[in-house]
Amino acid sequence: MLTKSSNKMRPVYIVLVILLLLVPLIIRDDYLMHLIIMTCVWGIVATNWNLTLGYGGMFHIAQLTFFAVGGYASGIGAVTFGASPWLGLLIGGAAAMAASLVIGLPSLRVKGIYLILLTYAFHNGVSELVNHFRDYTGGSMGLLVPAFEAGSVSFVTHPSYYYYMVLPLLLFSIISTRLIEKSFIGKALMATRDSEVLASVSGINPYKYKLVTFITAAFISGIAGAFYASYLGVIGPEIFSFSLIVNGLGMIVIGGMGTLFGPIAGSFIITFFMEVFSSLEDFRPILVGAVIILALLYAPNGVVNYLGEMLAKIKSRKLPGQARESGE
Amino acid sequence: MQEAMPLLEVKNVSRYFGSLAAVDDLSFEVCQGEVFGIAGPNGSGKTTAINVITQIIPPSKGEIFFDGHPIHRLKSHDICHLGIARTFQQPTVFETMSIADNISVGGTFGKKGARDGAAEAEICRLLDFVGLDKDPDTPAKKLIVNDKKKLMLAVALATNPKLLILDEPCAGLTTVESKEIINLIKKVNDLGTTVMLIEHNMQVLMNISDRVMIIDHGTKLCQGTPDFVCCDARVIETYLGRNSVKGGKTFAGAE
């Protein structure tokens, strides 16, 4: 009775994964590889943000706080305590989880504009902490984070190594989102999004399921933050900028809120346009904003939903033709 | 019927919104197996009373017991786990989910610790029971009001409740659709589920209720059998109106 489309799509997904694995063999240009890696990083953040926002209806901006906390935690771990960047990934994930508890426990009791404001307050609070503890965080100068190494091989000269690190994390984000969506947690989450009151009187504890998802999404974003810091070699206070919040939300909305692949499509589009407009410096956020507005005007439900609707239209047009061919 | 065990006991419950007492020192009992009707003028506190019972809004004071358990400090989902399900005046469903998934939510979370969900056969049985002849994969947002009301009832029944609370189940429905819902309520009650319902349509209420309570300004005006309530001078004065009693016939006798 319920959808069997995922089984039908399995071969397509397998081919897609194989193609993704072949990307570094096809693309030899380091700059293009960098763009693809950044698309993957933002894809991870947007996918996990979408899990709470798109599936759970929690309108918050804490995902970037978790990303920043993960980056700074792994950076501090490496610089102050000499932890390897590999261990930094775990430190980043754990720190983001801890932050999600501190933020989520009080914030998830409210919703709508109150949740946005509370999480924005926490976001600014963490930014202030970073500025205050500048001995550890580097303050406005940022923190130089060591690159990943395997034995004596530094990843800096091998972008493809970074790609093979970030790709599994992106795939893990997609798969975990899918598994949560299909599990009783996803059912509770989507029911709560649709009607929190009806969900409550139907036996769902909305707060519990929101918090569980919030923490899960924070953990993966924290790891992504740690990867980001080590990949770029630096993490600075610009990670808390408002334009990054707009870009992150734009990725989800442009791609398709509450869809599995929407945030990745959105992160690809935003990263692409960020680079196209890179020479325009101060005008870049305005132009990216214009792209978001245009996308919302022409595909208000997101690019993925728009493409799905187009495909359905094409299929429905083909059907009468097929009927004629068969002589009906 | 009155000698049956009380399933729900509401004791001196009040709910204040600032200085306004929406429910004011209200006490009543709902007995096992009965259909208990609640009526009253607009703004008399009927919906607030059931919102307080199901903890959508907590009571300001008073106690509520269900099946012997105090429930006035529990959360809505815990109350559902004990066996109270409810519907809303406005057709409220999980709009983006399919009909099957809507019912599955009730089956999955309706009982504490239950995670199996409603099996396909159970979903079909409930759809058949409420008379919703639609493809279970249809998105709930595509249903018309009457079908949404049926689906809302199916979601509530999927939690396997001991007490089903219905808030104006016939509101916004045609006469034919209302009759369908009334028959459905009778069927639910015949299977042993206690029913408590708010209804503005007095003919409906008087015909299916074993006992009726009239509320006004958050307090109980009168309670008893439909015939008794309809003859009460205060009820006639404040709610039914003098034209409701013609030649000795009351709503209870009307078809």
Coordinates of C-alpha atoms in Angstrom, one line a residue:
Chain A
M1 CA 0.0 0.0 0.0
L2 CA 2.8 2.4 0.9
T3 CA 5.2 3.6 -1.7
K4 CA 7.5 1.1 -3.3
S5 CA 9.3 3.8 -5.4
S6 CA 12.6 3.5 -3.3
N7 CA 13.0 -0.1 -4.5
K8 CA 12.4 0.9 -8.1
M9 CA 15.0 3.7 -7.8
R10 CA 17.7 1.5 -6.2
P11 CA 19.6 0.8 -9.5
V12 CA 19.5 4.6 -10.3
Y13 CA 21.0 5.4 -6.8
I14 CA 23.7 2.7 -7.3
V15 CA 24.7 4.2 -10.7
L16 CA 24.7 7.7 -9.2
V17 CA 27.0 6.6 -6.3
I18 CA 29.4 5.0 -8.8
L19 CA 29.5 8.2 -10.9
L20 CA 30.1 10.2 -7.8
L21 CA 33.0 7.9 -6.9
L22 CA 34.5 8.5 -10.3
V23 CA 34.3 12.3 -10.1
P24 CA 38.0 12.9 -9.1
L25 CA 39.1 10.7 -12.1
I26 CA 37.0 12.8 -14.5
I27 CA 37.6 16.3 -13.0
R28 CA 41.3 17.1 -12.9
D29 CA 40.9 20.8 -12.2
D30 CA 41.7 21.6 -8.5
Y31 CA 39.4 24.6 -8.4
L32 CA 36.5 22.6 -9.8
M33 CA 37.2 19.9 -7.2
H34 CA 37.2 22.6 -4.5
L35 CA 33.8 23.8 -5.6
I36 CA 32.5 20.2 -5.6
I37 CA 33.9 19.6 -2.1
M38 CA 32.3 22.9 -0.8
T39 CA 29.0 21.8 -2.4
C40 CA 29.2 18.6 -0.5
V41 CA 30.0 20.4 2.8
W42 CA 27.0 22.7 2.4
G43 CA 25.0 19.8 1.1
I44 CA 25.6 18.0 4.5
V45 CA 24.6 21.1 6.5
A46 CA 21.5 21.7 4.4
T47 CA 20.5 18.1 4.4
N48 CA 20.6 17.9 8.2
W49 CA 19.0 21.4 8.6
N50 CA 16.3 20.1 6.3
L51 CA 15.7 17.1 8.6
T52 CA 14.7 19.4 11.4
L53 CA 13.2 22.3 9.3
G54 CA 11.7 20.5 6.3
Y55 CA 10.6 17.3 7.9
G56 CA 10.1 18.5 11.5
G57 CA 8.8 22.0 10.9
M58 CA 11.3 23.5 13.4
F59 CA 12.1 26.9 12.0
H60 CA 15.5 27.6 13.5
I61 CA 19.0 28.7 12.5
A62 CA 21.0 26.6 15.0
Q63 CA 22.4 24.3 12.3
L64 CA 25.1 26.9 11.5
T65 CA 25.8 27.3 15.2
F66 CA 26.5 23.5 15.3
F67 CA 28.6 23.7 12.2
A68 CA 30.7 26.6 13.7
V69 CA 30.9 24.8 17.1
G70 CA 32.2 21.6 15.3
G71 CA 34.8 23.7 13.4
Y72 CA 36.0 25.6 16.4
A73 CA 36.0 22.5 18.7
S74 CA 38.2 20.5 16.4
G75 CA 40.4 23.5 15.8
I76 CA 40.9 24.2 19.5
G77 CA 41.4 20.4 20.0
A78 CA 44.2 20.5 17.4
V79 CA 45.9 23.8 18.3
T80 CA 45.6 23.8 22.1
F81 CA 45.6 20.1 22.9
G82 CA 47.4 18.6 19.9
A83 CA 44.6 16.4 18.8
S84 CA 44.8 15.1 15.3
P85 CA 42.3 16.4 12.8
W86 CA 40.9 12.9 12.5
L87 CA 40.1 12.9 16.2
G88 CA 38.9 16.5 15.6
L89 CA 36.0 15.1 13.5
L90 CA 34.7 13.2 16.6
I91 CA 35.4 16.2 18.9
G92 CA 33.5 18.5 16.5
G93 CA 30.5 16.1 16.4
A94 CA 30.5 15.6 20.1
A95 CA 30.8 19.4 20.8
A96 CA 27.9 20.1 18.4
M97 CA 25.8 17.4 20.1
A98 CA 26.5 19.1 23.5
A99 CA 25.6 22.5 22.0
S100 CA 22.4 21.0 20.6
L101 CA 21.4 19.9 24.1
V102 CA 22.1 23.3 25.6
I103 CA 20.2 25.0 22.8
G104 CA 17.5 22.4 22.1
L105 CA 16.3 21.7 25.7
P106 CA 14.9 25.2 26.3
S107 CA 14.3 26.3 22.6
L108 CA 12.3 23.3 21.3
R109 CA 9.5 24.1 23.8
V110 CA 8.6 27.0 21.6
K111 CA 8.0 27.3 17.9
G112 CA 7.6 29.7 15.0
I113 CA 9.1 33.2 15.4
Y114 CA 10.1 32.4 19.0
L115 CA 12.2 29.5 18.0
I116 CA 13.9 31.5 15.3
L117 CA 14.7 34.3 17.8
L118 CA 15.9 32.0 20.5
T119 CA 18.2 30.1 18.2
Y120 CA 19.5 33.4 16.7
A121 CA 20.2 34.6 20.2
F122 CA 22.2 31.4 20.9
H123 CA 24.0 31.8 17.6
N124 CA 25.1 35.3 18.5
G125 CA 25.9 34.1 22.0
V126 CA 28.3 31.5 20.7
S127 CA 29.8 34.1 18.4
E128 CA 30.4 36.3 21.4
L129 CA 32.1 33.4 23.3
V130 CA 34.4 32.9 20.4
N131 CA 35.3 36.6 20.5
H132 CA 35.7 36.5 24.3
F133 CA 38.0 33.5 24.5
R134 CA 40.3 34.8 21.7
D135 CA 43.4 33.1 23.3
Y136 CA 41.9 29.8 22.2
T137 CA 39.8 30.8 19.2
G138 CA 42.0 33.4 17.6
G139 CA 39.3 36.1 18.0
S140 CA 38.7 38.1 14.8
M141 CA 41.8 36.7 13.2
G142 CA 40.5 33.2 13.3
L143 CA 42.2 29.9 14.1
L144 CA 44.6 28.1 11.9
V145 CA 43.7 24.4 11.8
P146 CA 46.1 21.7 10.6
A147 CA 45.3 19.7 7.5
F148 CA 44.4 16.0 7.5
E149 CA 47.3 13.7 7.1
A150 CA 47.7 10.0 6.5
G151 CA 51.1 8.8 7.5
S152 CA 53.5 11.3 5.8
V153 CA 51.0 12.3 3.1
S154 CA 49.3 15.7 3.6
F155 CA 45.9 16.0 2.1
V156 CA 46.6 19.6 1.1
T157 CA 48.1 18.7 -2.2
H158 CA 45.4 16.0 -2.9
P159 CA 41.9 17.5 -3.2
S160 CA 40.5 14.2 -4.2
Y161 CA 41.4 12.8 -0.8
Y162 CA 39.2 15.4 0.8
Y163 CA 36.5 14.5 -1.7
Y164 CA 36.6 10.9 -0.7
M165 CA 36.3 12.0 3.0
V166 CA 33.4 14.3 2.5
L167 CA 31.4 12.2 0.0
P168 CA 30.7 9.3 2.5
L169 CA 29.6 11.9 5.1
L170 CA 27.2 13.4 2.5
L171 CA 25.9 9.9 1.6
F172 CA 25.6 9.1 5.3
S173 CA 23.5 12.3 5.8
I174 CA 21.2 11.3 2.9
I175 CA 20.8 7.7 4.1
S176 CA 20.3 8.7 7.7
T177 CA 17.7 11.3 6.6
R178 CA 15.9 8.6 4.6
L179 CA 16.1 6.0 7.4
I180 CA 14.7 8.6 9.9
E181 CA 12.0 9.6 7.4
K182 CA 10.8 6.0 7.0
S183 CA 11.1 5.1 10.7
F184 CA 8.6 5.8 13.5
I185 CA 10.7 8.9 14.4
G186 CA 10.1 10.4 10.9
K187 CA 6.4 9.6 11.2
A188 CA 6.2 11.4 14.6
L189 CA 8.2 14.3 13.2
M190 CA 6.1 14.8 10.1
A191 CA 2.9 14.3 12.1
T192 CA 4.1 17.0 14.5
R193 CA 5.0 19.3 11.6
D194 CA 1.5 18.9 10.2
S195 CA -0.4 19.4 13.5
E196 CA 1.3 19.4 16.8
V197 CA -2.0 19.3 18.7
L198 CA -3.4 16.3 16.8
A199 CA 0.0 14.6 17.1
S200 CA -0.1 15.1 20.9
V201 CA -3.6 13.7 21.3
S202 CA -2.6 10.8 19.1
G203 CA 0.1 9.7 21.5
I204 CA 3.2 11.5 20.2
N205 CA 5.5 13.4 22.5
P206 CA 6.5 16.1 20.1
Y207 CA 9.2 17.5 22.3
K208 CA 11.0 14.2 22.5
Y209 CA 11.1 13.5 18.8
K210 CA 12.1 17.1 18.0
L211 CA 15.0 16.9 20.4
V212 CA 16.2 13.5 19.2
T213 CA 16.3 14.7 15.6
F214 CA 17.8 18.1 16.6
I215 CA 20.7 16.3 18.3
T216 CA 21.2 13.8 15.4
A217 CA 21.4 16.6 12.9
A218 CA 23.7 18.6 15.1
F219 CA 26.2 15.7 15.4
I220 CA 26.6 15.3 11.6
S221 CA 26.8 19.1 11.1
G222 CA 29.5 19.3 13.8
I223 CA 31.6 16.7 12.0
A224 CA 31.0 18.7 8.8
G225 CA 32.2 21.8 10.6
A226 CA 35.4 20.0 11.8
F227 CA 36.0 18.8 8.2
Y228 CA 35.5 22.4 6.9
A229 CA 37.9 23.9 9.4
S230 CA 40.6 21.4 8.6
Y231 CA 40.0 21.5 4.8
L232 CA 40.2 25.3 4.6
G233 CA 43.0 25.4 7.2
V234 CA 41.2 28.2 9.1
I235 CA 38.0 28.9 10.9
G236 CA 37.0 32.5 11.7
P237 CA 34.1 34.5 13.0
E238 CA 32.7 35.0 9.5
I239 CA 31.2 31.6 10.0
F240 CA 28.6 33.3 12.2
S241 CA 27.6 35.9 9.5
F242 CA 24.0 36.5 8.6
S243 CA 24.6 36.0 4.9
L244 CA 25.6 32.3 5.6
I245 CA 22.3 31.9 7.4
V246 CA 20.5 33.2 4.3
N247 CA 22.5 31.0 2.0
G248 CA 21.8 27.9 4.1
L249 CA 18.1 28.6 4.3
G250 CA 18.2 29.4 0.6
M251 CA 19.7 26.0 -0.2
I252 CA 16.8 24.3 1.5
V253 CA 14.1 26.4 0.1
I254 CA 15.4 26.6 -3.5
G255 CA 16.0 22.8 -3.5
G256 CA 12.8 21.8 -1.9
M257 CA 12.0 21.8 1.8
G258 CA 11.1 18.4 3.2
T259 CA 12.6 16.6 0.2
L260 CA 15.6 14.2 0.3
F261 CA 17.6 15.6 -2.5
G262 CA 16.3 19.2 -2.5
P263 CA 19.0 20.6 -0.1
I264 CA 21.8 19.1 -2.2
A265 CA 20.4 20.6 -5.4
G266 CA 20.0 23.9 -3.5
S267 CA 23.6 23.8 -2.2
F268 CA 24.8 23.1 -5.7
I269 CA 22.9 26.1 -7.1
I270 CA 23.9 28.5 -4.3
T271 CA 27.6 27.4 -4.3
F272 CA 27.6 27.8 -8.1
F273 CA 26.2 31.3 -8.1
M274 CA 28.4 32.3 -5.1
E275 CA 31.4 31.5 -7.4
V276 CA 29.9 33.1 -10.5
F277 CA 29.4 36.3 -8.6
S278 CA 32.7 36.0 -6.6
S279 CA 34.4 38.9 -8.5
L280 CA 31.6 41.3 -7.5
E281 CA 32.6 41.2 -3.8
D282 CA 30.1 43.3 -1.9
F283 CA 27.3 42.9 -4.4
R284 CA 27.5 39.1 -4.1
P285 CA 25.0 38.6 -1.3
I286 CA 22.5 40.9 -3.2
L287 CA 22.8 38.9 -6.4
V288 CA 22.6 35.5 -4.5
G289 CA 19.5 37.0 -2.8
A290 CA 18.1 37.8 -6.3
V291 CA 18.7 34.2 -7.3
I292 CA 16.8 33.0 -4.3
I293 CA 13.8 35.3 -5.0
L294 CA 13.7 34.2 -8.7
A295 CA 13.8 30.6 -7.7
L296 CA 11.0 31.2 -5.2
L297 CA 8.9 32.9 -7.9
Y298 CA 9.2 30.2 -10.5
A299 CA 9.6 27.1 -8.3
P300 CA 8.0 28.0 -5.0
N301 CA 8.1 24.4 -3.8
G302 CA 11.7 24.0 -4.8
V303 CA 13.6 22.8 -7.8
V304 CA 13.3 19.1 -7.0
N305 CA 9.5 19.3 -6.7
Y306 CA 9.3 21.5 -9.8
L307 CA 11.3 18.9 -11.8
G308 CA 9.1 16.1 -10.4
E309 CA 6.0 18.0 -11.5
M310 CA 7.5 18.5 -15.0
L311 CA 8.3 14.8 -15.3
A312 CA 4.8 13.9 -14.2
K313 CA 3.4 16.3 -16.9
I314 CA 5.6 14.8 -19.6
K315 CA 4.6 11.3 -18.6
S316 CA 0.9 12.2 -18.6
R317 CA 1.3 13.7 -22.1
K318 CA 2.9 10.5 -23.4
L319 CA 0.2 8.3 -22.2
P320 CA -2.6 9.3 -24.7
G321 CA 0.0 8.9 -27.5
Q322 CA 0.9 5.5 -26.3
A323 CA -2.8 4.6 -26.2
R324 CA -3.2 5.7 -29.9
E325 CA -0.2 3.7 -30.9
S326 CA -1.7 0.6 -29.4
G327 CA -4.9 1.3 -31.4
E328 CA -7.2 2.1 -28.5
Chain B
M1 CA -26.8 3.3 33.0
Q2 CA -26.2 5.7 36.0
E3 CA -25.1 2.8 38.2
A4 CA -22.2 2.0 35.8
M5 CA -18.6 2.8 37.0
P6 CA -17.4 6.3 36.3
L7 CA -14.7 6.2 33.6
L8 CA -14.0 9.9 33.7
E9 CA -14.4 12.1 36.8
V10 CA -14.0 15.8 36.5
K11 CA -13.9 17.4 40.0
N12 CA -14.2 21.2 40.5
V13 CA -12.2 22.0 37.4
S14 CA -11.6 25.7 36.5
R15 CA -9.7 27.3 33.7
Y16 CA -9.0 31.0 33.8
F17 CA -7.9 33.2 30.9
G18 CA -6.8 36.3 32.9
S19 CA -9.9 37.3 34.9
L20 CA -12.3 35.3 32.6
A21 CA -13.3 31.9 33.9
A22 CA -13.9 29.9 30.7
V23 CA -14.6 26.8 32.9
D24 CA -15.7 27.5 36.4
D25 CA -15.7 24.9 39.1
L26 CA -17.1 22.2 36.7
S27 CA -17.8 18.7 38.0
F28 CA -19.2 15.8 36.2
E29 CA -18.7 12.1 35.6
V30 CA -18.8 10.0 32.4
C31 CA -19.9 6.4 33.0
Q32 CA -18.4 3.3 31.4
G33 CA -20.2 2.5 28.1
E34 CA -22.5 5.5 27.8
V35 CA -22.8 8.3 25.3
F36 CA -22.5 11.5 27.3
G37 CA -23.6 14.7 25.5
I38 CA -22.6 18.2 26.3
A39 CA -24.4 21.3 24.9
G40 CA -24.5 25.0 25.7
P41 CA -24.6 28.4 24.1
N42 CA -21.6 29.6 22.1
G43 CA -18.7 30.5 24.4
S44 CA -20.1 28.6 27.3
G45 CA -16.8 26.7 27.8
K46 CA -17.6 23.3 26.2
T47 CA -14.5 23.1 24.0
T48 CA -12.3 24.5 26.7
A49 CA -13.6 21.8 29.1
I50 CA -12.5 19.0 26.7
N51 CA -9.2 20.9 25.9
V52 CA -8.6 20.8 29.7
I53 CA -9.4 17.1 30.0
T54 CA -7.1 16.2 27.1
Q55 CA -4.4 18.7 28.5
I56 CA -4.2 20.8 25.4
I57 CA -4.5 23.5 28.0
P58 CA -3.9 22.6 31.6
P59 CA -6.6 23.3 34.2
S60 CA -6.1 26.3 36.5
K61 CA -7.4 24.2 39.4
G62 CA -9.4 21.0 40.1
E63 CA -8.8 17.3 39.5
I64 CA -9.5 14.9 36.7
F65 CA -9.5 11.1 37.0
F66 CA -9.6 8.6 34.2
D67 CA -10.1 5.0 35.0
G68 CA -8.9 5.7 38.5
H69 CA -5.7 7.5 37.4
P70 CA -5.3 11.3 38.1
I71 CA -4.7 12.8 34.7
H72 CA -4.8 16.6 35.4
R73 CA -1.0 16.8 35.5
L74 CA -0.2 14.5 32.6
K75 CA 0.7 15.5 29.1
S76 CA -1.7 15.0 26.1
H77 CA 0.3 12.0 24.8
D78 CA 0.2 10.3 28.2
I79 CA -3.5 10.8 28.4
C80 CA -3.9 9.2 24.9
H81 CA -1.8 6.2 26.1
L82 CA -4.3 5.7 29.0
G83 CA -7.1 5.4 26.5
I84 CA -8.6 8.9 25.8
A85 CA -8.8 9.9 22.1
R86 CA -10.5 13.0 20.7
T87 CA -11.5 14.8 17.5
F88 CA -11.7 18.5 16.8
Q89 CA -14.4 20.8 15.7
Q90 CA -12.4 21.8 12.6
P91 CA -11.4 18.8 10.5
T92 CA -7.8 18.3 11.6
V93 CA -5.7 15.7 9.9
F94 CA -2.0 15.3 9.0
E95 CA -2.4 17.1 5.7
T96 CA 0.8 16.2 4.0
M97 CA 0.5 12.5 4.9
S98 CA -1.5 9.8 3.1
I99 CA -4.8 8.5 4.5
A100 CA -2.9 5.2 5.5
D101 CA -0.1 7.1 7.2
N102 CA -2.6 9.2 9.1
I103 CA -4.2 6.1 10.6
S104 CA -0.9 4.5 11.1
V105 CA 0.1 7.4 13.4
G106 CA -2.7 6.5 15.7
G107 CA -1.8 2.8 15.6
T108 CA 1.9 3.4 16.1
F109 CA 1.8 5.9 18.9
G110 CA -1.6 5.4 20.5
K111 CA -0.4 2.9 23.0
K112 CA 2.7 3.4 25.2
G113 CA 5.7 1.6 23.8
A114 CA 3.8 0.4 20.7
R115 CA 5.9 0.9 17.6
D116 CA 4.5 -1.6 15.1
G117 CA 2.0 0.8 13.6
A118 CA -1.4 -0.1 12.2
A119 CA -1.1 -3.1 9.9
E120 CA -2.5 -2.8 6.4
A121 CA -5.5 -4.9 7.3
E122 CA -6.3 -2.8 10.3
I123 CA -6.0 0.4 8.2
C124 CA -8.5 -1.1 5.7
R125 CA -10.8 -2.2 8.5
L126 CA -10.9 1.3 10.0
L127 CA -11.5 2.9 6.6
D128 CA -14.3 0.5 6.1
F129 CA -15.6 1.1 9.6
V130 CA -15.8 4.9 9.2
G131 CA -17.1 4.6 5.6
L132 CA -14.1 6.3 3.9
D133 CA -14.1 4.8 0.5
K134 CA -10.8 6.2 -0.8
D135 CA -7.4 4.9 -1.9
P136 CA -5.3 4.7 1.3
D137 CA -2.4 6.4 -0.5
T138 CA -4.5 9.5 -1.2
P139 CA -2.9 12.6 0.5
A140 CA -5.2 13.7 3.3
K141 CA -5.1 17.3 2.1
K142 CA -7.1 16.3 -1.0
L143 CA -10.1 15.1 1.0
I144 CA -13.4 17.1 1.4
V145 CA -14.5 18.2 4.8
N146 CA -16.8 15.2 5.5
D147 CA -14.0 12.7 4.5
K148 CA -11.5 14.6 6.7
K149 CA -13.9 14.2 9.6
K150 CA -14.1 10.5 9.0
L151 CA -10.4 10.2 8.7
M152 CA -9.9 12.2 12.0
L153 CA -12.3 9.7 13.6
A154 CA -10.3 6.8 12.1
V155 CA -7.1 8.2 13.5
A156 CA -8.7 8.5 17.0
L157 CA -10.1 5.0 16.8
A158 CA -6.7 3.6 15.7
T159 CA -5.4 4.5 19.2
N160 CA -7.9 1.9 20.5
P161 CA -9.5 4.3 23.0
K162 CA -11.7 3.5 26.0
L163 CA -13.2 7.0 25.9
L164 CA -13.7 8.9 22.6
I165 CA -14.3 12.6 22.9
L166 CA -15.9 14.3 19.9
D167 CA -16.1 18.0 19.5
E168 CA -19.1 18.9 17.3
P169 CA -18.7 16.0 14.9
C170 CA -21.6 17.2 12.7
A171 CA -20.5 20.9 12.4
G172 CA -20.4 22.0 8.8
L173 CA -21.9 18.8 7.5
T174 CA -25.1 18.3 5.5
T175 CA -28.1 16.5 7.0
V176 CA -27.2 13.3 5.1
E177 CA -23.6 13.5 6.2
S178 CA -24.6 14.2 9.8
K179 CA -26.8 11.1 9.8
E180 CA -23.8 9.1 8.6
I181 CA -21.6 10.4 11.4
I182 CA -24.4 9.8 14.0
N183 CA -24.7 6.2 12.9
L184 CA -20.9 5.9 13.1
I185 CA -21.0 7.2 16.7
K186 CA -23.7 4.7 17.6
K187 CA -21.5 1.9 16.0
V188 CA -18.5 3.0 18.0
N189 CA -20.5 3.0 21.2
D190 CA -22.1 -0.4 20.4
L191 CA -18.6 -1.9 20.3
G192 CA -18.1 -0.8 23.9
T193 CA -16.3 2.5 23.6
T194 CA -17.6 5.2 25.9
V195 CA -18.4 8.4 23.9
M196 CA -18.5 12.0 25.1
L197 CA -19.6 14.5 22.6
I198 CA -20.2 18.2 22.2
E199 CA -23.0 19.0 19.8
H200 CA -24.9 22.1 18.9
N201 CA -27.6 20.2 17.1
M202 CA -29.9 19.3 19.9
Q203 CA -31.9 16.8 17.9
V204 CA -28.7 14.9 17.3
L205 CA -27.6 15.1 20.9
M206 CA -30.9 14.1 22.4
N207 CA -31.3 11.1 20.1
I208 CA -27.9 9.5 20.7
S209 CA -27.0 10.5 24.3
D210 CA -27.8 8.5 27.4
R211 CA -27.2 11.5 29.5
V212 CA -26.8 15.2 28.7
M213 CA -25.1 18.1 30.5
I214 CA -25.8 21.7 29.6
I215 CA -23.1 24.2 30.3
D216 CA -23.4 28.0 30.6
H217 CA -20.7 30.4 31.5
G218 CA -18.3 27.5 32.2
T219 CA -20.6 26.0 34.9
K220 CA -23.0 23.1 34.8
L221 CA -26.6 24.3 34.3
C222 CA -28.3 20.9 34.3
Q223 CA -27.5 17.2 33.9
G224 CA -29.6 14.1 33.3
T225 CA -31.4 12.1 30.8
P226 CA -32.3 13.9 27.5
D227 CA -36.0 14.2 28.6
F228 CA -35.1 15.5 32.0
V229 CA -32.7 18.1 30.6
C230 CA -35.2 19.3 27.9
C231 CA -37.8 20.0 30.5
D232 CA -35.6 21.9 32.8
A233 CA -36.7 25.5 33.1
R234 CA -33.2 27.0 33.3
V235 CA -32.2 25.1 30.1
I236 CA -35.2 26.3 28.2
E237 CA -34.6 29.8 29.4
T238 CA -30.9 30.1 28.6
Y239 CA -30.3 27.7 25.8
L240 CA -33.3 26.0 24.1
G241 CA -35.7 28.8 24.1
R242 CA -39.5 28.6 24.9
N243 CA -40.3 27.5 21.3
S244 CA -38.4 24.3 21.8
V245 CA -41.3 22.8 23.9
K246 CA -44.4 22.6 21.7
G247 CA -47.4 20.6 22.8
G248 CA -45.4 18.7 25.4
K249 CA -42.9 17.5 22.7
T250 CA -39.3 18.1 23.3
F251 CA -36.1 17.6 21.2
A252 CA -35.8 14.2 22.7
G253 CA -38.8 13.0 20.9
A254 CA -38.0 14.7 17.7
E255 CA -36.7 12.8 14.7

